[in-house]
Coordinates of C-alpha atoms in Angstrom, one line a residue:
M17 CA -129.2 -31.6 7.2
D18 CA -126.8 -33.0 9.6
I19 CA -124.7 -30.1 9.7
S20 CA -121.7 -31.3 12.6
G21 CA -120.0 -27.3 11.7
P22 CA -119.4 -25.1 9.0
L23 CA -115.5 -26.3 9.7
T24 CA -116.3 -30.1 9.4
G25 CA -113.3 -32.5 7.9
I26 CA -110.8 -28.8 8.8
K27 CA -107.0 -31.0 10.4
V28 CA -105.6 -28.0 13.0
L29 CA -101.8 -27.4 14.6
D30 CA -102.0 -25.6 17.2
L31 CA -98.9 -24.5 18.3
S32 CA -99.1 -21.0 20.5
E33 CA -98.4 -20.5 23.2
D34 CA -99.9 -17.3 24.1
I35 CA -104.3 -16.1 24.5
A36 CA -104.8 -14.8 20.7
G37 CA -103.4 -18.0 18.7
S38 CA -105.2 -20.4 21.2
F39 CA -108.0 -18.3 20.8
C40 CA -107.7 -18.2 17.0
A41 CA -108.0 -22.0 17.0
R42 CA -110.1 -22.0 19.7
L43 CA -112.5 -20.8 17.4
L44 CA -112.6 -22.7 15.0
A45 CA -112.5 -25.9 17.2
D46 CA -116.2 -24.0 18.2
Y47 CA -117.1 -24.4 14.2
G48 CA -116.0 -28.0 13.6
A49 CA -112.7 -28.2 13.0
D50 CA -110.4 -31.3 14.4
V51 CA -108.0 -28.4 16.7
L52 CA -105.2 -30.5 17.9
K53 CA -102.8 -28.5 20.4
V54 CA -99.3 -28.9 20.6
E55 CA -97.7 -28.0 23.9
P56 CA -94.3 -28.5 25.0
P57 CA -93.2 -32.1 27.4
S58 CA -93.1 -29.7 31.1
G59 CA -96.7 -28.1 29.0
S60 CA -97.7 -24.7 28.0
A61 CA -97.1 -21.6 29.9
M62 CA -101.0 -20.4 30.4
R63 CA -100.7 -23.7 31.8
G64 CA -99.5 -22.3 35.2
F65 CA -101.8 -19.2 35.0
G66 CA -104.5 -17.5 36.9
P67 CA -106.7 -17.6 38.6
F68 CA -106.9 -21.1 38.8
Y69 CA -110.2 -23.3 40.0
H70 CA -110.3 -23.3 44.0
D71 CA -106.8 -21.3 43.8
D72 CA -105.0 -23.9 43.2
P73 CA -102.2 -24.5 41.3
H74 CA -102.4 -27.3 39.2
P75 CA -101.3 -27.1 35.8
E76 CA -104.5 -28.3 34.8
K77 CA -106.3 -26.5 36.6
S78 CA -105.6 -22.8 34.9
L79 CA -109.1 -21.1 34.3
F80 CA -107.1 -19.2 31.4
F81 CA -105.6 -22.6 29.5
L82 CA -109.3 -24.4 30.0
I83 CA -111.5 -21.5 29.3
L84 CA -109.1 -21.2 25.3
N85 CA -108.7 -25.2 24.6
L86 CA -112.2 -26.0 25.2
N87 CA -112.7 -28.1 22.1
K88 CA -108.9 -29.3 21.7
K89 CA -107.2 -32.6 21.6
G90 CA -103.9 -31.9 22.5
I91 CA -100.0 -34.3 23.0
T92 CA -96.9 -33.1 24.7
L93 CA -94.1 -32.0 21.5
N94 CA -90.7 -30.8 22.2
L95 CA -89.5 -29.1 19.1
D96 CA -86.0 -27.9 20.6
S97 CA -85.7 -31.6 19.9
A98 CA -84.0 -32.9 15.8
A99 CA -86.6 -36.3 16.9
G100 CA -89.7 -34.1 18.0
R101 CA -89.2 -31.6 14.6
R102 CA -89.1 -34.8 12.6
L103 CA -92.6 -36.0 14.5
L104 CA -93.7 -32.5 14.3
L105 CA -92.9 -33.1 9.9
E106 CA -94.6 -36.1 9.8
L107 CA -97.7 -34.6 10.5
I108 CA -98.0 -32.0 8.0
P109 CA -99.1 -34.8 5.3
H110 CA -102.3 -34.8 8.1
V111 CA -102.8 -31.1 8.3
D112 CA -105.0 -27.8 6.4
L113 CA -103.7 -25.6 9.3
V114 CA -100.9 -24.8 11.5
V115 CA -101.6 -21.9 13.8
E116 CA -98.4 -20.5 15.8
S117 CA -97.1 -17.6 17.6
Y118 CA -93.4 -17.6 18.3
Q119 CA -91.2 -14.8 17.5
P120 CA -90.8 -13.9 13.6
G121 CA -88.4 -16.3 12.4
Y122 CA -87.8 -19.1 15.4
L123 CA -88.8 -21.7 13.2
A124 CA -87.8 -21.5 10.2
G125 CA -84.6 -21.0 12.2
L126 CA -85.7 -24.4 13.3
G127 CA -85.9 -25.7 10.5
I128 CA -90.4 -25.4 10.5
G129 CA -91.0 -21.9 9.3
Y130 CA -93.8 -22.2 7.2
D131 CA -91.5 -23.0 3.9
E132 CA -89.8 -25.8 4.9
L133 CA -93.9 -26.7 6.4
A134 CA -95.2 -25.9 2.2
R135 CA -92.6 -27.7 0.4
I136 CA -94.0 -31.3 2.3
N137 CA -97.6 -29.6 2.2
P138 CA -98.8 -27.1 -0.6
G139 CA -101.4 -26.4 0.7
L140 CA -101.2 -25.6 4.2
V141 CA -102.2 -22.7 5.3
M142 CA -100.0 -21.6 9.1
T143 CA -101.1 -18.4 10.3
S144 CA -98.5 -16.4 12.7
I145 CA -99.9 -14.2 14.8
T146 CA -97.3 -12.1 17.0
P147 CA -97.0 -8.6 18.6
F148 CA -95.9 -7.1 15.9
G149 CA -96.3 -8.9 12.6
Q150 CA -93.4 -10.8 10.9
T151 CA -92.1 -8.0 9.1
G152 CA -90.7 -4.2 10.2
P153 CA -88.8 -2.7 11.7
Y154 CA -90.7 -3.7 15.5
S155 CA -90.9 -6.8 14.1
E156 CA -88.7 -9.1 16.7
Y157 CA -89.3 -6.9 19.7
A158 CA -91.3 -8.9 22.2
G159 CA -94.8 -7.5 23.1
E160 CA -97.7 -7.4 25.7
E161 CA -100.8 -6.5 25.7
I162 CA -100.4 -3.6 27.1
V163 CA -97.6 -2.7 25.0
S164 CA -100.3 -3.1 21.8
Y165 CA -102.8 -1.3 23.4
A166 CA -100.2 1.6 23.5
M167 CA -99.2 2.1 20.6
G168 CA -101.9 1.3 18.9
M169 CA -103.1 3.9 20.1
V170 CA -106.8 2.9 22.1
M171 CA -104.6 4.1 25.3
G172 CA -104.4 8.0 23.5
I173 CA -107.3 8.4 23.5
S174 CA -108.5 5.8 26.6
G175 CA -109.4 7.6 29.8
V176 CA -110.0 11.8 31.1
Q177 CA -108.3 14.9 30.0
G178 CA -105.7 16.5 31.8
R179 CA -104.6 12.2 33.6
P180 CA -103.5 10.0 32.0
P181 CA -103.6 8.0 29.4
L182 CA -106.2 4.5 30.1
K183 CA -106.1 0.9 29.5
H184 CA -109.3 -1.5 29.1
G185 CA -109.0 -4.3 31.5
G186 CA -108.5 -7.4 30.8
F187 CA -106.4 -8.9 27.3
Q188 CA -109.1 -7.4 25.0
A189 CA -105.9 -6.4 22.6
Q190 CA -104.9 -10.7 22.9
Y191 CA -108.3 -11.5 22.3
Q192 CA -109.2 -9.0 19.1
G193 CA -105.9 -10.7 17.7
G194 CA -107.5 -14.1 18.1
L195 CA -110.4 -12.0 16.1
F196 CA -108.8 -11.0 13.3
G197 CA -106.6 -14.8 13.1
A198 CA -109.5 -16.3 12.6
G199 CA -111.4 -14.5 9.9
A200 CA -108.4 -14.6 8.4
T201 CA -107.2 -18.1 8.6
A202 CA -111.7 -18.4 7.3
M203 CA -110.4 -16.5 4.2
A204 CA -107.4 -18.6 3.5
L205 CA -109.0 -21.9 4.2
F206 CA -111.9 -20.8 1.3
A207 CA -109.2 -20.0 -0.7
Q208 CA -107.3 -23.0 -0.3
D209 CA -110.9 -25.3 -1.0
R210 CA -111.4 -23.6 -3.1
H211 CA -108.0 -22.9 -5.5
G212 CA -105.9 -25.0 -3.8
I213 CA -103.4 -23.5 -2.8
G214 CA -102.0 -22.5 1.0
Q215 CA -100.6 -19.2 1.9
H216 CA -98.2 -17.9 5.3
V217 CA -101.3 -15.5 7.8
D218 CA -99.7 -12.8 8.8
V219 CA -101.5 -11.0 12.2
S220 CA -99.6 -8.0 14.4
I221 CA -102.1 -7.9 16.9
T222 CA -101.5 -3.7 17.7
E223 CA -102.4 -3.3 13.7
C224 CA -105.8 -5.2 15.3
V225 CA -105.8 -2.9 18.0
A226 CA -104.7 0.1 15.5
S227 CA -107.8 -0.9 13.0
T228 CA -110.1 -0.3 15.6
M229 CA -109.0 3.3 15.3
M230 CA -110.1 3.7 11.7
A231 CA -111.9 7.2 12.3
T232 CA -109.8 8.4 14.6
Q233 CA -107.4 7.7 11.6
T234 CA -108.8 9.0 9.7
I235 CA -109.7 12.3 11.1
Y236 CA -106.3 13.9 11.3
P237 CA -105.4 12.7 7.5
F238 CA -107.8 14.7 6.7
I239 CA -108.5 18.0 8.9
G240 CA -105.1 17.4 11.6
G241 CA -107.9 16.9 14.2
V242 CA -107.5 14.8 17.0
Q243 CA -109.8 12.7 19.4
I244 CA -109.2 13.1 23.0
R245 CA -110.1 11.9 25.7
R246 CA -113.6 12.9 28.0
A247 CA -113.8 16.0 30.4
D248 CA -113.4 15.4 33.4
G249 CA -116.8 17.3 33.5
T250 CA -120.9 16.7 33.7
M251 CA -121.3 12.9 34.7
W252 CA -123.6 12.1 31.3
E253 CA -119.6 12.2 29.9
N254 CA -118.8 9.2 32.9
P255 CA -120.5 6.2 35.5
M256 CA -123.0 7.2 38.1
P257 CA -122.4 5.7 41.4
C258 CA -126.1 4.8 42.7
K259 CA -127.3 2.8 46.0
D260 CA -125.8 -0.9 44.6
G261 CA -123.3 -0.3 42.1
W262 CA -122.4 2.2 38.9
I263 CA -125.1 2.8 35.6
I264 CA -123.8 4.6 32.9
V265 CA -127.2 7.0 30.7
Q266 CA -126.2 9.3 28.1
A267 CA -128.0 11.6 25.4
G268 CA -130.4 9.9 22.8
G269 CA -132.6 7.0 22.6
G270 CA -136.0 9.1 21.6
A271 CA -135.9 10.3 25.4
T272 CA -136.8 14.1 25.6
W273 CA -135.9 15.9 28.1
E274 CA -139.4 15.9 29.9
D275 CA -137.8 11.5 29.7
I276 CA -134.9 12.1 31.5
A277 CA -136.8 14.2 34.7
D278 CA -139.4 12.0 35.0
F279 CA -137.0 8.7 35.0
F280 CA -134.7 10.7 37.0
Q281 CA -137.5 12.2 39.6
A282 CA -135.8 15.3 39.5
P283 CA -138.0 18.2 38.4
E284 CA -135.7 20.4 38.9
L285 CA -134.1 18.7 36.0
L286 CA -136.7 21.1 33.4
E287 CA -136.0 24.4 35.3
P288 CA -134.9 27.4 33.2
R289 CA -131.6 26.6 34.0
F290 CA -131.7 23.2 32.5
A291 CA -134.1 23.9 30.0
D292 CA -131.7 22.8 27.2
R293 CA -128.4 22.0 26.2
A294 CA -126.3 24.7 26.3
Q295 CA -127.7 25.8 29.7
R296 CA -127.1 22.4 31.0
V297 CA -123.7 22.4 29.8
R298 CA -123.4 25.9 31.7
N299 CA -124.8 24.5 34.5
G300 CA -123.0 20.9 34.6
P301 CA -121.3 20.8 38.5
A302 CA -125.5 21.5 39.8
M303 CA -127.0 18.6 37.5
D304 CA -124.6 17.1 38.4
Q305 CA -125.3 17.6 42.1
V306 CA -129.7 16.8 41.0
V307 CA -129.1 13.9 39.3
L308 CA -126.4 11.9 41.4
D309 CA -129.5 13.0 44.7
A310 CA -131.5 11.9 42.5
I311 CA -130.7 7.6 41.9
R312 CA -129.0 8.3 45.0
D313 CA -131.6 5.9 47.0
R314 CA -132.2 3.7 44.1
E315 CA -130.7 0.0 43.1
K316 CA -129.4 0.2 39.5
W317 CA -131.8 -3.1 38.8
E318 CA -134.7 -1.2 39.7
L319 CA -133.9 1.6 37.0
F320 CA -133.0 -0.2 34.3
P321 CA -136.4 -1.7 33.0
K322 CA -137.6 2.1 33.7
A323 CA -134.8 2.8 31.5
A324 CA -136.3 1.4 28.6
E325 CA -139.5 2.3 29.3
K326 CA -138.4 6.4 29.0
R327 CA -136.4 5.1 25.4
M328 CA -133.3 5.9 27.0
L329 CA -130.1 4.9 26.2
F330 CA -128.6 3.7 29.0
G331 CA -126.1 0.2 30.8
L332 CA -125.6 -0.8 34.2
V333 CA -122.1 -1.5 35.1
Q334 CA -122.7 -5.7 35.6
T335 CA -120.6 -7.2 38.1
P336 CA -119.0 -10.8 37.5
S337 CA -122.2 -12.4 39.3
E338 CA -123.9 -10.0 37.7
L339 CA -123.1 -11.4 34.6
A340 CA -122.5 -14.9 35.1
E341 CA -126.9 -14.6 35.5
C342 CA -127.2 -12.6 33.0
P343 CA -130.8 -13.1 31.7
Q344 CA -130.0 -11.9 28.1
L345 CA -126.4 -14.2 28.3
E346 CA -128.3 -17.7 29.4
S347 CA -131.0 -17.1 26.5
R348 CA -129.3 -16.9 24.3
E349 CA -127.0 -19.8 25.9
F350 CA -124.0 -18.5 26.2
Y351 CA -122.1 -20.7 28.8
R352 CA -122.6 -23.5 28.8
E353 CA -120.9 -26.6 30.8
T354 CA -118.8 -29.2 30.5
E355 CA -116.6 -32.0 32.0
H356 CA -113.4 -31.8 32.8
P357 CA -111.1 -34.4 34.0
V358 CA -109.5 -32.4 36.9
I359 CA -111.7 -30.0 37.9
G360 CA -115.4 -31.0 37.2
R361 CA -118.0 -29.8 36.3
V362 CA -117.4 -26.1 35.2
K363 CA -119.4 -23.7 32.9
V364 CA -117.9 -21.5 31.0
P365 CA -118.2 -18.9 28.8
A366 CA -118.8 -21.3 25.2
E367 CA -120.6 -20.2 21.8
L368 CA -119.4 -16.3 21.0
F369 CA -121.1 -15.9 17.7
R370 CA -123.9 -17.6 16.6
M371 CA -125.0 -19.4 13.3
S372 CA -127.7 -21.6 11.9
P373 CA -128.4 -24.9 12.0
D374 CA -126.0 -25.7 14.7
G375 CA -122.9 -24.3 14.1
Y376 CA -121.1 -24.7 17.1
Q377 CA -121.3 -28.0 19.6
L378 CA -118.9 -27.8 23.1
R379 CA -117.7 -30.9 22.7
M380 CA -115.1 -32.0 24.9
P381 CA -112.6 -30.0 27.6
A382 CA -109.4 -28.8 26.8
P383 CA -106.7 -31.5 27.3
T384 CA -104.7 -33.6 30.0
L385 CA -101.9 -33.1 29.2
G386 CA -100.3 -34.9 26.8
Q387 CA -104.0 -36.6 26.3
H388 CA -103.7 -38.1 22.9
N389 CA -100.2 -38.8 22.4
R390 CA -101.8 -42.1 22.0
E391 CA -103.7 -41.2 19.6
V392 CA -101.9 -39.5 17.4
F393 CA -98.9 -41.1 17.4
V394 CA -100.0 -44.4 18.3
D395 CA -103.2 -45.1 15.8
G396 CA -102.3 -41.8 13.3
L397 CA -98.8 -42.3 13.2
G398 CA -98.2 -46.1 13.2
Y399 CA -95.6 -46.1 16.2
S400 CA -95.5 -49.1 18.5
A401 CA -97.0 -48.6 22.4
A402 CA -92.6 -49.5 23.4
Q403 CA -91.7 -46.1 20.9
L404 CA -94.5 -44.2 22.3
S405 CA -92.7 -44.7 26.1
V406 CA -89.3 -44.3 24.3
M407 CA -89.6 -41.3 23.5
R408 CA -91.8 -40.1 26.7
Q409 CA -88.5 -41.1 28.5
S410 CA -86.2 -39.7 26.4
G411 CA -88.2 -35.8 26.7
I412 CA -89.0 -36.2 22.9
I413 CA -92.8 -36.3 23.7

């Protein structure tokens, strides 16, 4: 049976300008949806996000834009113009879904909000991904990655006691918003298919972050407890430096204390002062020094398989180059190569989760600016080539 993807046949307009909305739409495209990226004629702001391929700040060489818009086609459309909005309304009967990330009320103020679009296409699903959602006292506030981390409480429990709260690296809140958005959208599309109804999916990035704190939020209302940041103490709670990088070792996993002492090649760990957990805590600084001395001249890739033999909970801190060559990711075809018309052949993080049979396909690179204008407006909506040229010269597309 030939299955090109579970979302084959679903047609999507991606109006988003941020990471979360773009990632949401990309996930749908990865699993078969026909996604059309809609950019202003000057290009998405994301085309200005570095890093750039070979450090060339070219609008077609943003690696952020490339990664977040794989498997999409692209058009340009000026939604600030009445003519541009009319073109959008012409597209709405032909799509199942709109993904957007504008400030709440902005599209409605232009006459192209969910209510207006649903009158044209009653079965339409619109997914809005914003920092705080469509309602509530904070809904019109601007947000950013670090704001969502702070307001969602992850920062409150991250880092070391006695030091400022810590934000994780990268754009994890934005990607969480995209993942939650894609999941919610899939459910809305299921309802659309089963019951013929459309709906407005309202995703708050801050709530996505806060939802990962459910265990902590259960502790507080029931017993008034608060999860604290980790102690600046024993090495078992922190990364340990070795000859060529850093490792993580945690208690558990089936290893005995004798196994751990043998792994570190440190018979001192079997001395009475480290015999049980209470003594190890009491003599933490001395134990840390034994461990650090034991691994100072050993390499993390030497330690990794030995930890597995001892059934230890062990991880090594991978560098970007190591992650790019990770044998586990390679075995699962996490990375794929795509041919971009400007960048050329490039390896990208592609298959983010697996489905059988053959749910994922890397069909195309990110679109160049306005690449599919003729296909959509001339071949699709029936405008002439001359009209397309006038729209381009008028700044409509």
